[in-house]
PDB file of C-alpha atoms in Angstrom:
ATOM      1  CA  UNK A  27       0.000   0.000   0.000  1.00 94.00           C
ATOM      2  CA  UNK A  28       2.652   2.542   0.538  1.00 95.00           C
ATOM      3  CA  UNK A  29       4.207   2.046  -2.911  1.00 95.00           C
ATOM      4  CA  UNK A  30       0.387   2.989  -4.368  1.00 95.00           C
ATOM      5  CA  UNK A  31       0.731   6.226  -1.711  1.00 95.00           C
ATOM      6  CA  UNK A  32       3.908   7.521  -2.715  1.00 94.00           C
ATOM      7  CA  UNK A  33       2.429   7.127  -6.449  1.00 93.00           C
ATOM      8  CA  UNK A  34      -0.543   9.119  -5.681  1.00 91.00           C
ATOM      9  CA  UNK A  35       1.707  11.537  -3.750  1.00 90.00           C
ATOM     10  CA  UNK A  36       4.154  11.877  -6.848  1.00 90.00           C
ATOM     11  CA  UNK A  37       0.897  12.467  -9.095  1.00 89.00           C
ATOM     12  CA  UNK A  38      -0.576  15.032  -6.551  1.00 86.00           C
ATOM     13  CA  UNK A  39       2.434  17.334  -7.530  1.00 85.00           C
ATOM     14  CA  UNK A  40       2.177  16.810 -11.328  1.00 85.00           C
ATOM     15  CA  UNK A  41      -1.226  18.029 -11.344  1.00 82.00           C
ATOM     16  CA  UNK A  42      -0.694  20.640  -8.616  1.00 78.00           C
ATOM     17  CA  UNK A  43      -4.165  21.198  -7.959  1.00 76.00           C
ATOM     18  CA  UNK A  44      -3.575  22.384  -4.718  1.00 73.00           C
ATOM     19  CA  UNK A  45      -1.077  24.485  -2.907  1.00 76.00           C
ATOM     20  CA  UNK A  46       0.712  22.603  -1.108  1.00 75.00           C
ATOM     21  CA  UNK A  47       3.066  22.648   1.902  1.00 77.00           C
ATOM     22  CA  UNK A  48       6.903  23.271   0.788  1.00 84.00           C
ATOM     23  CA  UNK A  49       8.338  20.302   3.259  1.00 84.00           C
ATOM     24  CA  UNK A  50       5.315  17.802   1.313  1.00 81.00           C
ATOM     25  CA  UNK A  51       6.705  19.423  -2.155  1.00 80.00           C
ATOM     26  CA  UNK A  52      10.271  18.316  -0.800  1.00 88.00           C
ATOM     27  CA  UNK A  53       9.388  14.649   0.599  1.00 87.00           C
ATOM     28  CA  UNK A  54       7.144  14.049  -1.871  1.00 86.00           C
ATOM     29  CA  UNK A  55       4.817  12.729   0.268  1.00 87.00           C
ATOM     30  CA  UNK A  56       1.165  14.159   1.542  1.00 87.00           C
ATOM     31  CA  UNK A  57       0.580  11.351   4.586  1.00 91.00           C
ATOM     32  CA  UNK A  58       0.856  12.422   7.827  1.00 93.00           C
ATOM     33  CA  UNK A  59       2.781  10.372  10.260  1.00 95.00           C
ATOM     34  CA  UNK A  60       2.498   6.915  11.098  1.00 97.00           C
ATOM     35  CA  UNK A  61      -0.600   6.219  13.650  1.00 98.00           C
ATOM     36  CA  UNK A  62       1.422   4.509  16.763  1.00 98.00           C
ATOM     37  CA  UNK A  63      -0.207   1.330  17.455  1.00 97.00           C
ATOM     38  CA  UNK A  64      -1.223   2.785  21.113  1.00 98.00           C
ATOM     39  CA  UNK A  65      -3.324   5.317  18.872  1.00 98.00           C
ATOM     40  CA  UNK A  66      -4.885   2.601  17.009  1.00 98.00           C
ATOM     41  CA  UNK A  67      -5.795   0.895  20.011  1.00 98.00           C
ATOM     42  CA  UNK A  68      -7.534   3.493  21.716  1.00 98.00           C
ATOM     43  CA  UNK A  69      -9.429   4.347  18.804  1.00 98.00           C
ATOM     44  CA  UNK A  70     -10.472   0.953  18.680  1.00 98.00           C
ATOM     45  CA  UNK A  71     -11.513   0.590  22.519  1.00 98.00           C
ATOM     46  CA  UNK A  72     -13.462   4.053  21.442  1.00 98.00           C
ATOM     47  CA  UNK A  73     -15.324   2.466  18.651  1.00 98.00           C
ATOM     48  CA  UNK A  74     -15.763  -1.272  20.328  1.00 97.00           C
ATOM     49  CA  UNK A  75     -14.247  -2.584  17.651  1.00 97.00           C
ATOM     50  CA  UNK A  76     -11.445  -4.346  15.708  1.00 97.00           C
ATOM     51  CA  UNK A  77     -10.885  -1.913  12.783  1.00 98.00           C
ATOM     52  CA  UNK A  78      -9.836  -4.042   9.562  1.00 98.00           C
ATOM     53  CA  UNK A  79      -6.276  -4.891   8.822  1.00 97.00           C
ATOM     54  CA  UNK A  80      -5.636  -3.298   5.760  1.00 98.00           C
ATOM     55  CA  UNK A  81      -6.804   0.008   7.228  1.00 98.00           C
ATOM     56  CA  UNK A  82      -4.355  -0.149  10.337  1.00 98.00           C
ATOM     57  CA  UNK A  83      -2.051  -0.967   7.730  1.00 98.00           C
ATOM     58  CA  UNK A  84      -2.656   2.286   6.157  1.00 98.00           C
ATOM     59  CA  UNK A  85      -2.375   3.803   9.471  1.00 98.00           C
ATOM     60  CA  UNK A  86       0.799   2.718  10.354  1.00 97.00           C
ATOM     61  CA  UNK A  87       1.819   4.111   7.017  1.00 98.00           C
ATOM     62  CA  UNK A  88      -0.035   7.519   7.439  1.00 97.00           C
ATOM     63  CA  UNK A  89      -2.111   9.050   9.888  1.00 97.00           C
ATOM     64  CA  UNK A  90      -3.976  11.004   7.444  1.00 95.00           C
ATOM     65  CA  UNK A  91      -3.569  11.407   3.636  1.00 94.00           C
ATOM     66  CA  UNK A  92      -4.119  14.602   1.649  1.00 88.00           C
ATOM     67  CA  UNK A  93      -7.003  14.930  -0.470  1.00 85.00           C
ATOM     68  CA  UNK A  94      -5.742  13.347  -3.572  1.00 79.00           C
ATOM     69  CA  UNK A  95      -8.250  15.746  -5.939  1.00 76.00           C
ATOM     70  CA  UNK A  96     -11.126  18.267  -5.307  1.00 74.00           C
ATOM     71  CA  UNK A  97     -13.989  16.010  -5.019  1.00 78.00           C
ATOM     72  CA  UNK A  98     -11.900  13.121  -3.626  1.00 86.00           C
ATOM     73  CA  UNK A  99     -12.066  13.020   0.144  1.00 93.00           C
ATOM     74  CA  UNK A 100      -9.207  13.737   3.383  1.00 93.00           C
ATOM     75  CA  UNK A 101      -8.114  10.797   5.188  1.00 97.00           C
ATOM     76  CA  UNK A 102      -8.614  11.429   8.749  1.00 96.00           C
ATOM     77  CA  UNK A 103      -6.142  10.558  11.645  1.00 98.00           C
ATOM     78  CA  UNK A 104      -7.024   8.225  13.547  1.00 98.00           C
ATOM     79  CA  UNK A 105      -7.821   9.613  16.984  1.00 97.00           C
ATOM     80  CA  UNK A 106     -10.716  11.614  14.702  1.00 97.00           C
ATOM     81  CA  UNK A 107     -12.515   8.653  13.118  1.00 98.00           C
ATOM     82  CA  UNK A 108     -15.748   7.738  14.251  1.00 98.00           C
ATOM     83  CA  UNK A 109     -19.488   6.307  13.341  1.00 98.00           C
ATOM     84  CA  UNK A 110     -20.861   8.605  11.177  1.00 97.00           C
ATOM     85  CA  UNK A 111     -24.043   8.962  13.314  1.00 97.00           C
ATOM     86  CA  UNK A 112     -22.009  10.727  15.494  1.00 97.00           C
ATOM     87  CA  UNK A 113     -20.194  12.942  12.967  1.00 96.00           C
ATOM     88  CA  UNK A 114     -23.241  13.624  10.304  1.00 93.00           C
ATOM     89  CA  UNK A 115     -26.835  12.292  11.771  1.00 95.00           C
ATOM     90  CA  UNK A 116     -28.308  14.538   9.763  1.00 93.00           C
ATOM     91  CA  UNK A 117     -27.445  12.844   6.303  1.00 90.00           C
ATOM     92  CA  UNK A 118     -28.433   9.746   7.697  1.00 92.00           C
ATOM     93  CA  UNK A 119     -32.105  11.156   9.121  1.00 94.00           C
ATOM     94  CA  UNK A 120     -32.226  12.701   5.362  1.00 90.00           C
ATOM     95  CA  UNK A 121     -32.148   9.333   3.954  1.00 89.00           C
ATOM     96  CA  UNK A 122     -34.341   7.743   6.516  1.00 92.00           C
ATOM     97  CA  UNK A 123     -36.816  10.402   5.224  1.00 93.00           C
ATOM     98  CA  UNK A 124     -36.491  10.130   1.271  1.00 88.00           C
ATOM     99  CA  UNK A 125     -37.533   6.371   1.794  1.00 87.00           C
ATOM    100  CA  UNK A 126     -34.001   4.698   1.720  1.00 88.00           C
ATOM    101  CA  UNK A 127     -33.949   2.677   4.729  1.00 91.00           C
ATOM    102  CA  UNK A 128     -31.438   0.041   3.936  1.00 91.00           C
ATOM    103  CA  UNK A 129     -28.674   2.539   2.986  1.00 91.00           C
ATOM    104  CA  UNK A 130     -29.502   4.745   6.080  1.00 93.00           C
ATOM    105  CA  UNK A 131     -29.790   1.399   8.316  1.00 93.00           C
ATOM    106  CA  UNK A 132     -25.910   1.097   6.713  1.00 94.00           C
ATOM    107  CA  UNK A 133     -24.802   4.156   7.475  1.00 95.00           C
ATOM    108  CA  UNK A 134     -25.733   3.842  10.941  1.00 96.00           C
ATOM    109  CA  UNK A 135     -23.048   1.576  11.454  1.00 96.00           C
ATOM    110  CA  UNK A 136     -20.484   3.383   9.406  1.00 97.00           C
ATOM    111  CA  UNK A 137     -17.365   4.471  10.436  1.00 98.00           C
ATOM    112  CA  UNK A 138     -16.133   7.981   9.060  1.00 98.00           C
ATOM    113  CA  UNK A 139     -12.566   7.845   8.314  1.00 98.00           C
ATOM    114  CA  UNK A 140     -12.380  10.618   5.378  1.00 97.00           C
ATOM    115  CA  UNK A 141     -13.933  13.212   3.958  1.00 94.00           C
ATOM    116  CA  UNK A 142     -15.777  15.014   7.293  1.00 92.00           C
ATOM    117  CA  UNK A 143     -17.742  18.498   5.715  1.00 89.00           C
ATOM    118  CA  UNK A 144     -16.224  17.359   2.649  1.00 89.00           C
ATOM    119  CA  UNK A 145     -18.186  16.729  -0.961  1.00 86.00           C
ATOM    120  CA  UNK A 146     -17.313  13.182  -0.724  1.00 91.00           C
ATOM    121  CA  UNK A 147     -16.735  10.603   2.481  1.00 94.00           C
ATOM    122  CA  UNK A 148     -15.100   7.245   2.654  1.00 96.00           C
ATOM    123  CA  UNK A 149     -16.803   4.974   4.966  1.00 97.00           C
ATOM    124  CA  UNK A 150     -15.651   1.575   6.281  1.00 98.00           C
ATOM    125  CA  UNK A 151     -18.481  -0.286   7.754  1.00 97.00           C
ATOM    126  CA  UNK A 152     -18.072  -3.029  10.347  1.00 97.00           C
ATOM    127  CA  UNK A 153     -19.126  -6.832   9.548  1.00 95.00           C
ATOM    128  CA  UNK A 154     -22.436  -7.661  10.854  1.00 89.00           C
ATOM    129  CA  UNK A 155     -25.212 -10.858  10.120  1.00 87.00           C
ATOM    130  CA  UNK A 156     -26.514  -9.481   6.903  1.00 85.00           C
ATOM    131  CA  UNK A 157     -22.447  -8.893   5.640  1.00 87.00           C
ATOM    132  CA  UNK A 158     -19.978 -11.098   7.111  1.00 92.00           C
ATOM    133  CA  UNK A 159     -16.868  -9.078   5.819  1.00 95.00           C
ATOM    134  CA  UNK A 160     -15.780  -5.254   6.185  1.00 97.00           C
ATOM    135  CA  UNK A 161     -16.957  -3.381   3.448  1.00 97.00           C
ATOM    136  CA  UNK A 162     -15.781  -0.002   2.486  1.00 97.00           C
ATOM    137  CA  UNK A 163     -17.847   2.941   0.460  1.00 96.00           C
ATOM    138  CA  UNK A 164     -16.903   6.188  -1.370  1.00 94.00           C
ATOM    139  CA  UNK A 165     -20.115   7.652  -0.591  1.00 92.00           C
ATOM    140  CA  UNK A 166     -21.540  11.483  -1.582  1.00 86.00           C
ATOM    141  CA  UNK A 167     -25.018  12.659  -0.571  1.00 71.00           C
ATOM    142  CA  UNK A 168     -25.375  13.774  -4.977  1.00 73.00           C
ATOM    143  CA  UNK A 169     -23.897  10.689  -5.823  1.00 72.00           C
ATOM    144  CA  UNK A 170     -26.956   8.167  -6.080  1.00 68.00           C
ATOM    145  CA  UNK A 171     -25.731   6.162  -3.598  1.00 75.00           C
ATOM    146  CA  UNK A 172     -22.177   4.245  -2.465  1.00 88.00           C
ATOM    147  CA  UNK A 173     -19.434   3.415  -4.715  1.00 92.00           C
ATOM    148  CA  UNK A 174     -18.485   0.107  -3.150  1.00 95.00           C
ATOM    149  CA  UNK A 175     -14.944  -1.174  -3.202  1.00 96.00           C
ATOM    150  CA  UNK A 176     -13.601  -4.826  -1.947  1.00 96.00           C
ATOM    151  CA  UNK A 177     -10.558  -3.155   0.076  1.00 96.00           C
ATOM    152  CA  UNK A 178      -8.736   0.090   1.193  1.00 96.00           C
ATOM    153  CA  UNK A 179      -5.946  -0.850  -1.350  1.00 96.00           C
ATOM    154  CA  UNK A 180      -8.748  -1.109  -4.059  1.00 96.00           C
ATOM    155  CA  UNK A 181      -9.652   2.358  -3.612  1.00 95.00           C
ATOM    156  CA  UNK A 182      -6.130   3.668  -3.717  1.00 95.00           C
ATOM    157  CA  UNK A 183      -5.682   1.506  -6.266  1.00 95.00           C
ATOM    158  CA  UNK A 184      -8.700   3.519  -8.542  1.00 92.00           C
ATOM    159  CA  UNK A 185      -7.581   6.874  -7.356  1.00 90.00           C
ATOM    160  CA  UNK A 186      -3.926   6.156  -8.416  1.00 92.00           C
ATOM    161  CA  UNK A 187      -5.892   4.861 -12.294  1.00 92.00           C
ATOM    162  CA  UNK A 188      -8.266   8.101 -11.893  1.00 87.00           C
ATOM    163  CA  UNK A 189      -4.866  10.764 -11.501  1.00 86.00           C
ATOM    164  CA  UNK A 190      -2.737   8.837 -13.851  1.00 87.00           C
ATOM    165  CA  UNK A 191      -5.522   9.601 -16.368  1.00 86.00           C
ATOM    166  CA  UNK A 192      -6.211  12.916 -15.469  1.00 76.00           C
ATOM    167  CA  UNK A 193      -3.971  15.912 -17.772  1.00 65.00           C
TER     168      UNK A 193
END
């Protein structure tokens, strides 16, 4: 995961869509630091439960990861995560009320770990009966819906395809 990263870092400054700090220019890298694993734990014994591998991975990588585009969302760190009932219950009450149960009913159990007040959120949402895996979502209230993908490394994956194609 960290060679896919430093890819999407090294694309970040070919497209300079941003202005970004002069130490991330130099490094060429836009993660924060590494989560320590006594972060990760916490956050865990916050949530009440065991986040997925390849996202501690990711963590003890970077602690945060710039916004790779404008509509693409800002890894958090991990001491901000959290369900996104806690962070936004309003988009979840707002599809409750435009008759879309099942995705709100999802969302309840979603954990926020980009894109908070942003156009666009990444969600990873936590096994349960119905889904026996983790599952993780690009979601965006204009978007009809999520934009499912089968890991972390998946989505980095599509954002590295998305900036290599992008002039």
């Amino acid at each position: 995961m960290k060679t896919i990263l430093e890819a999407i870092s090294l694309e970040m400054i070919r497209l300079d869509e941003f202005h970004y700090p002069e130490e991330q220019l130099q490094s060429k890298w836009f993660g924060n630091e590494p989560a320590t694993t006594d972060a990760i734990q916490q956050a865990e014994e916050r949530l009440q439960v065991t986040l997925p591998e390849d996202y501690k991975e990711f963590l003890a990588i970077a602690n945060g990861f710039h916004a790779f585009s404008d509509i693409e969302p800002t890894f958090h760190t991990v001491a901000y995560i959290d369900y996104l009932k806690n962070k936004d219950a309003e988009l979840i009450q707002i599809w409750k009320e435009t008759g879309n149960e099942d995705i709100a009913h999802v969302l309840t159990q979603s954990i926020l770990i980009a894109g908070f007040e942003e156009e666009q959120q990444f969600l990873i949402i936590p096994p349960s009966e119905e889904n026996k895996h983790w599952r993780y979502w690009k979601f965006a209230s204009w978007f009809p819906g999520e934009e499912p993908f089968d890991n972390l490394e998946d989505y980095f994956e599509n954002a590295l395809e998305f900036l290599n194609e992008t002039e």
